[in-house]
JSON list of C-alpha atoms in Angstrom, two decimals:
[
{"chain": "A", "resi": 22, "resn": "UNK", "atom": "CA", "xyz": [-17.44, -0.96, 2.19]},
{"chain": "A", "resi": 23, "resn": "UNK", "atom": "CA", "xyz": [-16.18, 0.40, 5.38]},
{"chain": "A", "resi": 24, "resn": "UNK", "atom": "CA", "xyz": [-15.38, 4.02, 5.83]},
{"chain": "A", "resi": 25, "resn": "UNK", "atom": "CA", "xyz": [-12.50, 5.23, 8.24]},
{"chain": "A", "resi": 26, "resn": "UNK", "atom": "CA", "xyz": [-13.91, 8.78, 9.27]},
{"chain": "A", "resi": 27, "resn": "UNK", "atom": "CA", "xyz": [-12.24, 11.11, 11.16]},
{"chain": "A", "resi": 28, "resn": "UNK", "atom": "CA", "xyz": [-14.93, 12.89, 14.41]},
{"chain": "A", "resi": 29, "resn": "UNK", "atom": "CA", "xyz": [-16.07, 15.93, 12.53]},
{"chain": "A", "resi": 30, "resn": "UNK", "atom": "CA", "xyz": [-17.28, 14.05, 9.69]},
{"chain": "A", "resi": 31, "resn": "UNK", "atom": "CA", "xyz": [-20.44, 13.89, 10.52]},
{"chain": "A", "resi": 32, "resn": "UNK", "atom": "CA", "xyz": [-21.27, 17.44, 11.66]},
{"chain": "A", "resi": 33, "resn": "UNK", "atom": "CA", "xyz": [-21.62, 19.32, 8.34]},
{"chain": "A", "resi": 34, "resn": "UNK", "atom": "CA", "xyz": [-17.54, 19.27, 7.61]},
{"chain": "A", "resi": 35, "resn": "UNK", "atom": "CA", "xyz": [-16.55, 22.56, 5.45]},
{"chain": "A", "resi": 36, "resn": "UNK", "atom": "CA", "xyz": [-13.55, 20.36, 3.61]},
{"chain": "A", "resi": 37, "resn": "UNK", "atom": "CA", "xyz": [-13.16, 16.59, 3.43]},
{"chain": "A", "resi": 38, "resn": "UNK", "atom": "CA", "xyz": [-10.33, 14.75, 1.90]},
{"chain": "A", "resi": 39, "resn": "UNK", "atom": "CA", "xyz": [-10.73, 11.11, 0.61]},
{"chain": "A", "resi": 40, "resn": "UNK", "atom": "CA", "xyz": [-7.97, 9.35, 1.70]},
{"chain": "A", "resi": 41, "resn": "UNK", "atom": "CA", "xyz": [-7.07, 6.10, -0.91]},
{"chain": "A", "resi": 42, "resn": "UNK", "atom": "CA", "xyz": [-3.88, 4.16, 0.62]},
{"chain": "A", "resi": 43, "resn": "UNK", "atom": "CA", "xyz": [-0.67, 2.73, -1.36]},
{"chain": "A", "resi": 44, "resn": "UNK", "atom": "CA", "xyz": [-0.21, -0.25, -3.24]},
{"chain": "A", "resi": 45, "resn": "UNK", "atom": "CA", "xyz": [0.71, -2.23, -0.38]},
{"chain": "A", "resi": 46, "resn": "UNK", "atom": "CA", "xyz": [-0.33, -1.02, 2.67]},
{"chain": "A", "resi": 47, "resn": "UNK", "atom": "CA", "xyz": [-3.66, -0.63, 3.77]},
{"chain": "A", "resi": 48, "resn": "UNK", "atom": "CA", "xyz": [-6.11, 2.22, 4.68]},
{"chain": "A", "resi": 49, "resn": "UNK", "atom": "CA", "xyz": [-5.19, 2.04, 8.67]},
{"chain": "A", "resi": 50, "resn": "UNK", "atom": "CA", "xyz": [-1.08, 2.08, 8.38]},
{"chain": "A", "resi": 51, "resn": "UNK", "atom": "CA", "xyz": [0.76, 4.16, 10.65]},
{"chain": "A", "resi": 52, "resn": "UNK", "atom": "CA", "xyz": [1.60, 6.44, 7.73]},
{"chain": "A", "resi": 53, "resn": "UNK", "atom": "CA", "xyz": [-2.12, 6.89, 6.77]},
{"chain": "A", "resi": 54, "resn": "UNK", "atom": "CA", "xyz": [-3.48, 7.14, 10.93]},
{"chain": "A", "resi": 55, "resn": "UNK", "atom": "CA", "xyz": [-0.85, 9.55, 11.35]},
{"chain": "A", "resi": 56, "resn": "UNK", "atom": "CA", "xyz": [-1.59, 11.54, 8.20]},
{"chain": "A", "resi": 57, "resn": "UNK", "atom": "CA", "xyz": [-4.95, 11.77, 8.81]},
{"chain": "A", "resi": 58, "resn": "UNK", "atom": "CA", "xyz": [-5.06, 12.57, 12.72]},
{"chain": "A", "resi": 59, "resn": "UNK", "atom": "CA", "xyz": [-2.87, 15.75, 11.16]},
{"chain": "A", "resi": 60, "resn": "UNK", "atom": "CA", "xyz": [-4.81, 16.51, 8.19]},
{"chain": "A", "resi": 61, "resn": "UNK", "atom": "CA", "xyz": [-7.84, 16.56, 11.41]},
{"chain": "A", "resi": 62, "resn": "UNK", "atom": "CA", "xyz": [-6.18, 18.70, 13.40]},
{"chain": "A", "resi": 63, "resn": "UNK", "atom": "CA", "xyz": [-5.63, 21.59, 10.49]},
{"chain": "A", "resi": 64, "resn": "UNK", "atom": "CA", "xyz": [-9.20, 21.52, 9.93]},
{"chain": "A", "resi": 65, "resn": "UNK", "atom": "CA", "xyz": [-9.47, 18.90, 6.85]},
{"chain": "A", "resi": 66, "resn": "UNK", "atom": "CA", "xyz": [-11.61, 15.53, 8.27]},
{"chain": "A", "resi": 67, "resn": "UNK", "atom": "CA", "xyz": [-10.91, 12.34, 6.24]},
{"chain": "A", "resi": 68, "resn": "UNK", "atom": "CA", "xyz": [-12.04, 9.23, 5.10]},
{"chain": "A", "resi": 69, "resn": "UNK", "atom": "CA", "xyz": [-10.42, 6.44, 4.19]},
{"chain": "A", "resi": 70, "resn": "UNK", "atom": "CA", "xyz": [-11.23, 3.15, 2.28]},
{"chain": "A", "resi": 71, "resn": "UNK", "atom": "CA", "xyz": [-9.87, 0.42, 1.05]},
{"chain": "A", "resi": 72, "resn": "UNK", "atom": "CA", "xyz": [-9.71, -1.00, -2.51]},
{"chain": "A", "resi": 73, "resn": "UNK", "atom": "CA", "xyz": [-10.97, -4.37, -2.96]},
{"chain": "A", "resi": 74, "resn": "UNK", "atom": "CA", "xyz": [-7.71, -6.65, -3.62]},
{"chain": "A", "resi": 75, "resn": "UNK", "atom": "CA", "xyz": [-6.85, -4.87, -0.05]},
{"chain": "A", "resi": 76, "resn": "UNK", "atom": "CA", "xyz": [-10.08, -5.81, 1.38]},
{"chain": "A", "resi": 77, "resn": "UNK", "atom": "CA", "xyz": [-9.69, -9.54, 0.63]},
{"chain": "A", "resi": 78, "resn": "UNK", "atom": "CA", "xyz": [-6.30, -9.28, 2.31]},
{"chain": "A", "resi": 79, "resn": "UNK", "atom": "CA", "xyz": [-7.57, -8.35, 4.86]},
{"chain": "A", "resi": 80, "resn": "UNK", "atom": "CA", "xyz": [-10.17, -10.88, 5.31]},
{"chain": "A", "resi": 81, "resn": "UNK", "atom": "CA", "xyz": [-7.50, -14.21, 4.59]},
{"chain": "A", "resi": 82, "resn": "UNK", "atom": "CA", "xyz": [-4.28, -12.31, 4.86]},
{"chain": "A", "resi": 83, "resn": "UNK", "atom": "CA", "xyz": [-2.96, -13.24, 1.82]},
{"chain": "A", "resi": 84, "resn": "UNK", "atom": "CA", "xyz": [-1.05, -10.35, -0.32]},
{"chain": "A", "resi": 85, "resn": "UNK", "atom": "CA", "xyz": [-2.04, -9.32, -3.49]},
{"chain": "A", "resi": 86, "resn": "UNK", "atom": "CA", "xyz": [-0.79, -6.91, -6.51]},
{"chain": "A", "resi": 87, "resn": "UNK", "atom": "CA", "xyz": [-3.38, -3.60, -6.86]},
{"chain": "A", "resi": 88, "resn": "UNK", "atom": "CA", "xyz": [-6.62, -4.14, -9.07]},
{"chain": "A", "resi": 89, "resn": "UNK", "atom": "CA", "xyz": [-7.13, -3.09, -12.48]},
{"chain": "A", "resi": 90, "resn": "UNK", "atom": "CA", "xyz": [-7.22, 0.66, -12.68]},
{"chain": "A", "resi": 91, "resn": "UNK", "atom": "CA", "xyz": [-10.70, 0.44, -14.21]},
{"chain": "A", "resi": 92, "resn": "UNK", "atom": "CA", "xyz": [-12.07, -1.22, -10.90]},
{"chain": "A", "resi": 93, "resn": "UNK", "atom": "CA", "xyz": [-9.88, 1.05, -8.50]},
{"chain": "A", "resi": 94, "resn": "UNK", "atom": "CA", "xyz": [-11.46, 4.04, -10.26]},
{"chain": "A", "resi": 95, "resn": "UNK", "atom": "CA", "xyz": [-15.08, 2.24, -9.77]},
{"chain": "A", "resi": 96, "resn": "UNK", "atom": "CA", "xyz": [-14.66, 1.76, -5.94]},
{"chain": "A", "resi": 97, "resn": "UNK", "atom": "CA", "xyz": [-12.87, 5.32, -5.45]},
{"chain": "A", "resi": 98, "resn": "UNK", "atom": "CA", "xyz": [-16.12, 6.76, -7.51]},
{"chain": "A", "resi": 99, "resn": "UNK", "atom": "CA", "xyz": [-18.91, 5.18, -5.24]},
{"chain": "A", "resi": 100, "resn": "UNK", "atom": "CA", "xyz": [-16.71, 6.74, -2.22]},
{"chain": "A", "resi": 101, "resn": "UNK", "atom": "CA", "xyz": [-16.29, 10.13, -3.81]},
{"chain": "A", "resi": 102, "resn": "UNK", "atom": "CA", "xyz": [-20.88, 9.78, -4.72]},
{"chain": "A", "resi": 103, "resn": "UNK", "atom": "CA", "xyz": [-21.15, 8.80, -1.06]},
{"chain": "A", "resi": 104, "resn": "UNK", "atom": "CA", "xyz": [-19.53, 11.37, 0.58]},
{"chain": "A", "resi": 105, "resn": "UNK", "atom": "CA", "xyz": [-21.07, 13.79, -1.62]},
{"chain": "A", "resi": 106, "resn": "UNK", "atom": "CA", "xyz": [-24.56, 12.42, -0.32]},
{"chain": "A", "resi": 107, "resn": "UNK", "atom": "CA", "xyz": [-23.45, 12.40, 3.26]},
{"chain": "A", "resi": 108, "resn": "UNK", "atom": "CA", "xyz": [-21.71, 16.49, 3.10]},
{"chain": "A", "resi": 109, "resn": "UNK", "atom": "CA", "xyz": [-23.89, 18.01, 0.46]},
{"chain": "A", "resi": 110, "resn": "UNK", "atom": "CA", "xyz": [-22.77, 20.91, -1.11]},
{"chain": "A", "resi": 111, "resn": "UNK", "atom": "CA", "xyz": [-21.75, 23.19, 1.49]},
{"chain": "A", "resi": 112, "resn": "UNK", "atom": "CA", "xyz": [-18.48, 20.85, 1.70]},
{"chain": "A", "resi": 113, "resn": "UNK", "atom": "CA", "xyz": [-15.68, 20.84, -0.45]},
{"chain": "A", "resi": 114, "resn": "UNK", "atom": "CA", "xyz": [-14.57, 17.29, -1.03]},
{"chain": "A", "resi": 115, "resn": "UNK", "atom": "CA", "xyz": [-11.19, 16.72, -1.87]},
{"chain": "A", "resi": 116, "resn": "UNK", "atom": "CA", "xyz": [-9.89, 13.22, -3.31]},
{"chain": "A", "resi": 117, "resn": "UNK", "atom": "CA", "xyz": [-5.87, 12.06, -2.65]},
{"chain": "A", "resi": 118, "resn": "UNK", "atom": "CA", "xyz": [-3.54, 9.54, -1.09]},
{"chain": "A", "resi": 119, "resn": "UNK", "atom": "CA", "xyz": [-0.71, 8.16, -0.85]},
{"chain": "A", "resi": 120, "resn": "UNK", "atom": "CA", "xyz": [1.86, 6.99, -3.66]},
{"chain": "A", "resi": 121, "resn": "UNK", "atom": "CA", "xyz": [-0.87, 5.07, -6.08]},
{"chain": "A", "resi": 122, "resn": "UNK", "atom": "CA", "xyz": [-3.90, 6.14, -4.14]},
{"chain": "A", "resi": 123, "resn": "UNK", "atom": "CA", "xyz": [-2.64, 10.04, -5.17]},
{"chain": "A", "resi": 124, "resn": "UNK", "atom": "CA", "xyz": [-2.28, 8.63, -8.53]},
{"chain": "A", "resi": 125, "resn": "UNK", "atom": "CA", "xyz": [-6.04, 6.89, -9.07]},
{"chain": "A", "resi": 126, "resn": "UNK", "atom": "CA", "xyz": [-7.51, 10.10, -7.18]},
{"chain": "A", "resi": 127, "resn": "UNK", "atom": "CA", "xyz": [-5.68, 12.13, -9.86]},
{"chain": "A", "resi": 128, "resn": "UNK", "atom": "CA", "xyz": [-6.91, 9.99, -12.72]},
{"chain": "A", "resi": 129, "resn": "UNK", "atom": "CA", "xyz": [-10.34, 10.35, -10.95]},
{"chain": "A", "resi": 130, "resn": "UNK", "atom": "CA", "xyz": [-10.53, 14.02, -10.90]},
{"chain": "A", "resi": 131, "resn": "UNK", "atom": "CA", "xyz": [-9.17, 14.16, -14.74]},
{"chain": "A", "resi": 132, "resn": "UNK", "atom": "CA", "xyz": [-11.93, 12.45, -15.57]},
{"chain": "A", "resi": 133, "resn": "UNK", "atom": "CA", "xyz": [-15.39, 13.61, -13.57]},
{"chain": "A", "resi": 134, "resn": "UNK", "atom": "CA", "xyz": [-16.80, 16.21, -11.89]},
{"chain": "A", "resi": 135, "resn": "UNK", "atom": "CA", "xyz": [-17.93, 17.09, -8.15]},
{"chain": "A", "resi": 136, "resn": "UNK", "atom": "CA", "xyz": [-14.38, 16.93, -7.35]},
{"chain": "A", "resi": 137, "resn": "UNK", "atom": "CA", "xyz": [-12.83, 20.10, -5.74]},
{"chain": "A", "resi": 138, "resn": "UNK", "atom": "CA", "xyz": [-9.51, 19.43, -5.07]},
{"chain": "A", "resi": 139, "resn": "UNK", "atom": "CA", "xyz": [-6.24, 17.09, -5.38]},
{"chain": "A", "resi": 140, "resn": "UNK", "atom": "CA", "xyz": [-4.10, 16.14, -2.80]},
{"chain": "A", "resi": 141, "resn": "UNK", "atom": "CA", "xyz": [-1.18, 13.37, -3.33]},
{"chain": "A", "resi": 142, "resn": "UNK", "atom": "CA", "xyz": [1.77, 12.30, -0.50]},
{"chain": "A", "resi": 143, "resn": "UNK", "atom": "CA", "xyz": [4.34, 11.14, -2.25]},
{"chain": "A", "resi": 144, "resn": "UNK", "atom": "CA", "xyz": [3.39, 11.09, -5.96]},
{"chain": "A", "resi": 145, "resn": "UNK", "atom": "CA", "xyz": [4.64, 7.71, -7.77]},
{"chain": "A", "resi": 146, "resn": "UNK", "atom": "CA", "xyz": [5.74, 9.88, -10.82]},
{"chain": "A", "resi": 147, "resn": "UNK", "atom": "CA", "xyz": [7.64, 6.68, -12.10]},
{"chain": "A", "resi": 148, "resn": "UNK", "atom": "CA", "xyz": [8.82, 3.27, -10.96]},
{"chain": "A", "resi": 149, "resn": "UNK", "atom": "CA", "xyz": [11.94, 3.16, -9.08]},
{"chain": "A", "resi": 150, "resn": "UNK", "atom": "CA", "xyz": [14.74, 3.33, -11.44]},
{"chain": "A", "resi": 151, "resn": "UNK", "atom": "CA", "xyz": [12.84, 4.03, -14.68]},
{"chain": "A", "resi": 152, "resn": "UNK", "atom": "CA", "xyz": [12.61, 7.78, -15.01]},
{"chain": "A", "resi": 153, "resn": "UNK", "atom": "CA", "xyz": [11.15, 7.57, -18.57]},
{"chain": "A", "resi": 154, "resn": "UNK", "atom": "CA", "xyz": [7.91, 5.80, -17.58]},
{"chain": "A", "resi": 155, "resn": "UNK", "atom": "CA", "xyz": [6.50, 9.47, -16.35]},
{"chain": "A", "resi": 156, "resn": "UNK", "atom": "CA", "xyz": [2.52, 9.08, -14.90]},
{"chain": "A", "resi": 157, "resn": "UNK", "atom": "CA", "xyz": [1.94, 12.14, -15.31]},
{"chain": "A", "resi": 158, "resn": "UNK", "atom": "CA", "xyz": [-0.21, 12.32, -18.87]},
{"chain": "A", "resi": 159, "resn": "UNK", "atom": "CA", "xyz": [-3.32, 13.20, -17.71]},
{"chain": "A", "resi": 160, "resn": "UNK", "atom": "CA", "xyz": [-2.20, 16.10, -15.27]},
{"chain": "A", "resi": 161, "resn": "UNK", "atom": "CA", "xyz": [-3.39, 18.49, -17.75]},
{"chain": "A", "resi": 162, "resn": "UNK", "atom": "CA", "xyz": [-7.11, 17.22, -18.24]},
{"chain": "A", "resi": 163, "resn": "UNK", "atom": "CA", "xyz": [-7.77, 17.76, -13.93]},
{"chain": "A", "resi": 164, "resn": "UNK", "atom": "CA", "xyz": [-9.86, 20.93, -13.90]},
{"chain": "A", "resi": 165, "resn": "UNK", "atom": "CA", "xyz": [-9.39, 21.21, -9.93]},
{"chain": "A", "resi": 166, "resn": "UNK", "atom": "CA", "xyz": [-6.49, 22.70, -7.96]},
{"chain": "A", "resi": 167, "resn": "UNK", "atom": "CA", "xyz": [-3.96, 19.50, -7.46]},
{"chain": "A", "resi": 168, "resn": "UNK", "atom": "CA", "xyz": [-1.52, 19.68, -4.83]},
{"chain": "A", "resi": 169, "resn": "UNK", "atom": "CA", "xyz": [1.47, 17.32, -4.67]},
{"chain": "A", "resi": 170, "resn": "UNK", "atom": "CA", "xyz": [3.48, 16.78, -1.53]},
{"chain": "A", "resi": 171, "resn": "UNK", "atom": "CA", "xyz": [7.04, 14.97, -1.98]},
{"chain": "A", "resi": 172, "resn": "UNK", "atom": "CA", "xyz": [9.98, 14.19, -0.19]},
{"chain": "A", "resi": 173, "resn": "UNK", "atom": "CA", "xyz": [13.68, 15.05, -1.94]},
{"chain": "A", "resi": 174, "resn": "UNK", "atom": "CA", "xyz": [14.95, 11.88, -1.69]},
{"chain": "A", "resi": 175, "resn": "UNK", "atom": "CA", "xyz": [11.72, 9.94, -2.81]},
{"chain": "A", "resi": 176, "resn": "UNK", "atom": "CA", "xyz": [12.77, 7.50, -5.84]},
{"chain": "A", "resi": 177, "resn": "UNK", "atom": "CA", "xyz": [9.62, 7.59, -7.32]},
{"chain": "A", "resi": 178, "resn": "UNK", "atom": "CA", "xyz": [10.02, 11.26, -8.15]},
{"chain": "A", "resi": 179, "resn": "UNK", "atom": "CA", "xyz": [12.88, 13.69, -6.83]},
{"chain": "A", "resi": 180, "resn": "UNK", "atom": "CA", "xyz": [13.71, 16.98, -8.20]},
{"chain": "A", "resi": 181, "resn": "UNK", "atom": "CA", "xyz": [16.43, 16.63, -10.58]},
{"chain": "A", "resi": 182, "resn": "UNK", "atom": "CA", "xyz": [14.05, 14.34, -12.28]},
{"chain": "A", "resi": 183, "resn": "UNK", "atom": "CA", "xyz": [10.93, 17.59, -13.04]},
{"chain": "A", "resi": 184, "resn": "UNK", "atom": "CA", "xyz": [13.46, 19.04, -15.34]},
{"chain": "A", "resi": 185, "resn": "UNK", "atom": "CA", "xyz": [11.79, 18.50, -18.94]},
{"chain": "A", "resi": 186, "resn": "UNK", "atom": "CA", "xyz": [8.33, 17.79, -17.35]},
{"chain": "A", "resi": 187, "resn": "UNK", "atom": "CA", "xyz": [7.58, 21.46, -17.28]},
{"chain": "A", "resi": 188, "resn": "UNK", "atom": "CA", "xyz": [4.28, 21.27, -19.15]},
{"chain": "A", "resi": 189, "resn": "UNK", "atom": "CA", "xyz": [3.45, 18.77, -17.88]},
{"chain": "A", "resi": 190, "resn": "UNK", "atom": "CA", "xyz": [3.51, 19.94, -14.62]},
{"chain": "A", "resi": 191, "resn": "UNK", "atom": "CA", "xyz": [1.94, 23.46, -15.31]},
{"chain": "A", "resi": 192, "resn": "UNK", "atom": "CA", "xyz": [-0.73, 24.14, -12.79]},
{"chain": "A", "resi": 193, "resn": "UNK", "atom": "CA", "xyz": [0.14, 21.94, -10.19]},
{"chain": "A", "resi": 194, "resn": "UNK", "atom": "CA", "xyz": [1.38, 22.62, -6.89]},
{"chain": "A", "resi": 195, "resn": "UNK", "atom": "CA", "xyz": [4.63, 20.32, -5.87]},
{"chain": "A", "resi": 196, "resn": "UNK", "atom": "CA", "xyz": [5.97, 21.17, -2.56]},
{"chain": "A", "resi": 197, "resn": "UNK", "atom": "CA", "xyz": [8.71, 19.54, -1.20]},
{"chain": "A", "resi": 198, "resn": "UNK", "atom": "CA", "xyz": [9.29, 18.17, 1.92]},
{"chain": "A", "resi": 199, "resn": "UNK", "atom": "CA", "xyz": [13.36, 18.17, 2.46]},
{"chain": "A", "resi": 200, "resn": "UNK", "atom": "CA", "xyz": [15.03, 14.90, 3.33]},
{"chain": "A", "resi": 201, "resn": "UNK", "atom": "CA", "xyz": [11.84, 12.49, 3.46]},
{"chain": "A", "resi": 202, "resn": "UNK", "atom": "CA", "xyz": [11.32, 9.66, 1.07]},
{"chain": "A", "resi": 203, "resn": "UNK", "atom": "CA", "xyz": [8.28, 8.19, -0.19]},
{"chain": "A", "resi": 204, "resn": "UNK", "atom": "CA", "xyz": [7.20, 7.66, 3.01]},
{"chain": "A", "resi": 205, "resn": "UNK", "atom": "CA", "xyz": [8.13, 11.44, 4.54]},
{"chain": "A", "resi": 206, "resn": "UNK", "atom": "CA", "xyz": [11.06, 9.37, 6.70]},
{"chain": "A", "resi": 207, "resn": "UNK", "atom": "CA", "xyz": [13.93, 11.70, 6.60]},
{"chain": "A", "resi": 208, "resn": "UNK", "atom": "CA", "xyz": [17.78, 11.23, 7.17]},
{"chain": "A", "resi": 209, "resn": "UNK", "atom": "CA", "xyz": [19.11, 10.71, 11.04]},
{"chain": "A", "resi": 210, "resn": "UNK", "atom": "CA", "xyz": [20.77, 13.13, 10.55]},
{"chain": "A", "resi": 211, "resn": "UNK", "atom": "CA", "xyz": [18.41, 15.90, 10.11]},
{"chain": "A", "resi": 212, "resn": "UNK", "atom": "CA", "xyz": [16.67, 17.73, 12.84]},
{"chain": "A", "resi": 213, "resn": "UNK", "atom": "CA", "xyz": [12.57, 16.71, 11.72]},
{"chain": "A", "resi": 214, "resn": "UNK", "atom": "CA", "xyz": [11.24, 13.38, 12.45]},
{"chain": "A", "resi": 215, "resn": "UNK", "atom": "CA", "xyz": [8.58, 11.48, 9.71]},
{"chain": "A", "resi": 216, "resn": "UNK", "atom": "CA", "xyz": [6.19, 13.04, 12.32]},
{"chain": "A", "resi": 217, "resn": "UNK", "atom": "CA", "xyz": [7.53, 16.36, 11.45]},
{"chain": "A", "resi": 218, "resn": "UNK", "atom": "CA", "xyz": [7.51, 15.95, 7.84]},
{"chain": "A", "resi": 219, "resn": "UNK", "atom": "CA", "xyz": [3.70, 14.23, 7.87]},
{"chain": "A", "resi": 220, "resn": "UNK", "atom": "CA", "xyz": [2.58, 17.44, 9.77]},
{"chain": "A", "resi": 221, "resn": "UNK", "atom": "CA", "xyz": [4.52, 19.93, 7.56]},
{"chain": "A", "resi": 222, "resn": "UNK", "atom": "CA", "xyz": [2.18, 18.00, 4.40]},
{"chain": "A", "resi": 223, "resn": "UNK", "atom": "CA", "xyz": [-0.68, 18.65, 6.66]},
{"chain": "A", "resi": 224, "resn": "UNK", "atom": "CA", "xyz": [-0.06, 22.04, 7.26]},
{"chain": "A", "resi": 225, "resn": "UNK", "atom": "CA", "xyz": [0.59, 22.60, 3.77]},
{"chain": "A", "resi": 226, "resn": "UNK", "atom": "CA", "xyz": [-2.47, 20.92, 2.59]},
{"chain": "A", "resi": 227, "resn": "UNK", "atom": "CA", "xyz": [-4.43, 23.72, 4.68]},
{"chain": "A", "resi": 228, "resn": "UNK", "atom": "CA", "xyz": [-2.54, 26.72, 3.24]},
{"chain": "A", "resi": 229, "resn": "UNK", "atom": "CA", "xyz": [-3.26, 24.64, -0.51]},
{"chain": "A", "resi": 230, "resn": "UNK", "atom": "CA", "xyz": [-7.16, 24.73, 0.56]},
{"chain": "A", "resi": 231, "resn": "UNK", "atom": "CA", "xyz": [-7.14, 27.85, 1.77]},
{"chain": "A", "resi": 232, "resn": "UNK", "atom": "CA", "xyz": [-5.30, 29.56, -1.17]},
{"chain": "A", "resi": 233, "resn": "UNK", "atom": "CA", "xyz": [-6.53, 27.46, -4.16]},
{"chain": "A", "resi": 234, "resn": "UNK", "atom": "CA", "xyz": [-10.33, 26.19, -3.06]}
]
């Protein structure tokens, strides 16, 4: 599997953040490159990966619906034991992503250890238009510190929609990001960019590590 790693990888990193993409874009969009070069440049290197029904798309093209959970969780888990081989222990390793990447990386760290941290852009709390099919049941078995980063107007989670989720919720950081949807694009007619709002998440991810880790 090939590994997108950001320059400081590979010179004893002190926090790394595995980056899983969305359902349908893949590990080198211009949501994740630009994520990622600002993730680098508050001190956090990456790497990114790609699930397997996105690496066969990318070999013949052809689109394809997201694997089973059980075999996104198996190809996250080999990234999360090979990073840990490559850092050691002197790094803490983070696992998130975007929209369902964020999701399988928070099912990961409910369910094993080694896992430091939680970091999810734009958290697919439910589908579109279906408020009562919440994802959020295993929030409460993730040991780590789990951050959530979310725009206001994202319709896979805004915050009108938290009320009654309280317990849920308990323990994790949300921060929102004003205007931006699920992909951090914001209104025209505000003054901050997507670029803006991507960098605010990064920045924010930081003060997260810094605080909770």
């Amino acid at each position: 599997m090939e590994l997108i790693k950001t320059k400081g990888y590979g010179n004893e990193p002190k926090v790394v953040l595995i980056l899983a993409h969305g359902a349908g874009a893949p590990a080198d969009s211009t949501f994740m490159e630009e994520l990622s070069a600002a993730l680098e440049q508050e001190g956090i290197e990456t790497v990114r990966f790609e699930f397997p029904y996105m690496q066969k798309r990318r070999l013949d093209g052809k689109k394809r619906p997201p694997d089973r959970e059980h075999v996104l969780l198996d190809c996250f888990t080999r990234v999360v034991d090979q990073v840990r081989s490559d850092c050691g222990s002197g790094s803490r390793v983070l696992v998130g992503g975007k929209s369902m990447g964020g999701r399988m990386a928070s099912i990961l760290a409910s369910r094993r250890e080694g896992i430091d941290g939680v970091a999810c852009f734009g958290y697919p709390f439910h589908p579109p238009g279906k408020p009562d099919r919440w994802r959020t049941g295993h929030f409460q078995d993730v040991s780590c510190p789990m951050l959530v980063l979310q725009g206001t107007r994202d319709p896979f989670g805004k915050p009108s929609e938290m009320a009654g989720h309280e317990q849920e919720l308990e323990g994790i950081r949300l921060h929102w990001l004003e205007g931006g949807n699920h992909d951090f694009q914001p209104l025209k007619s505000q003054p901050q960019t997507q670029a803006e709002l991507i960098v605010a998440a990064a920045r924010e991810t930081r003060i997260f590590v810094d605080e909770r880790l």
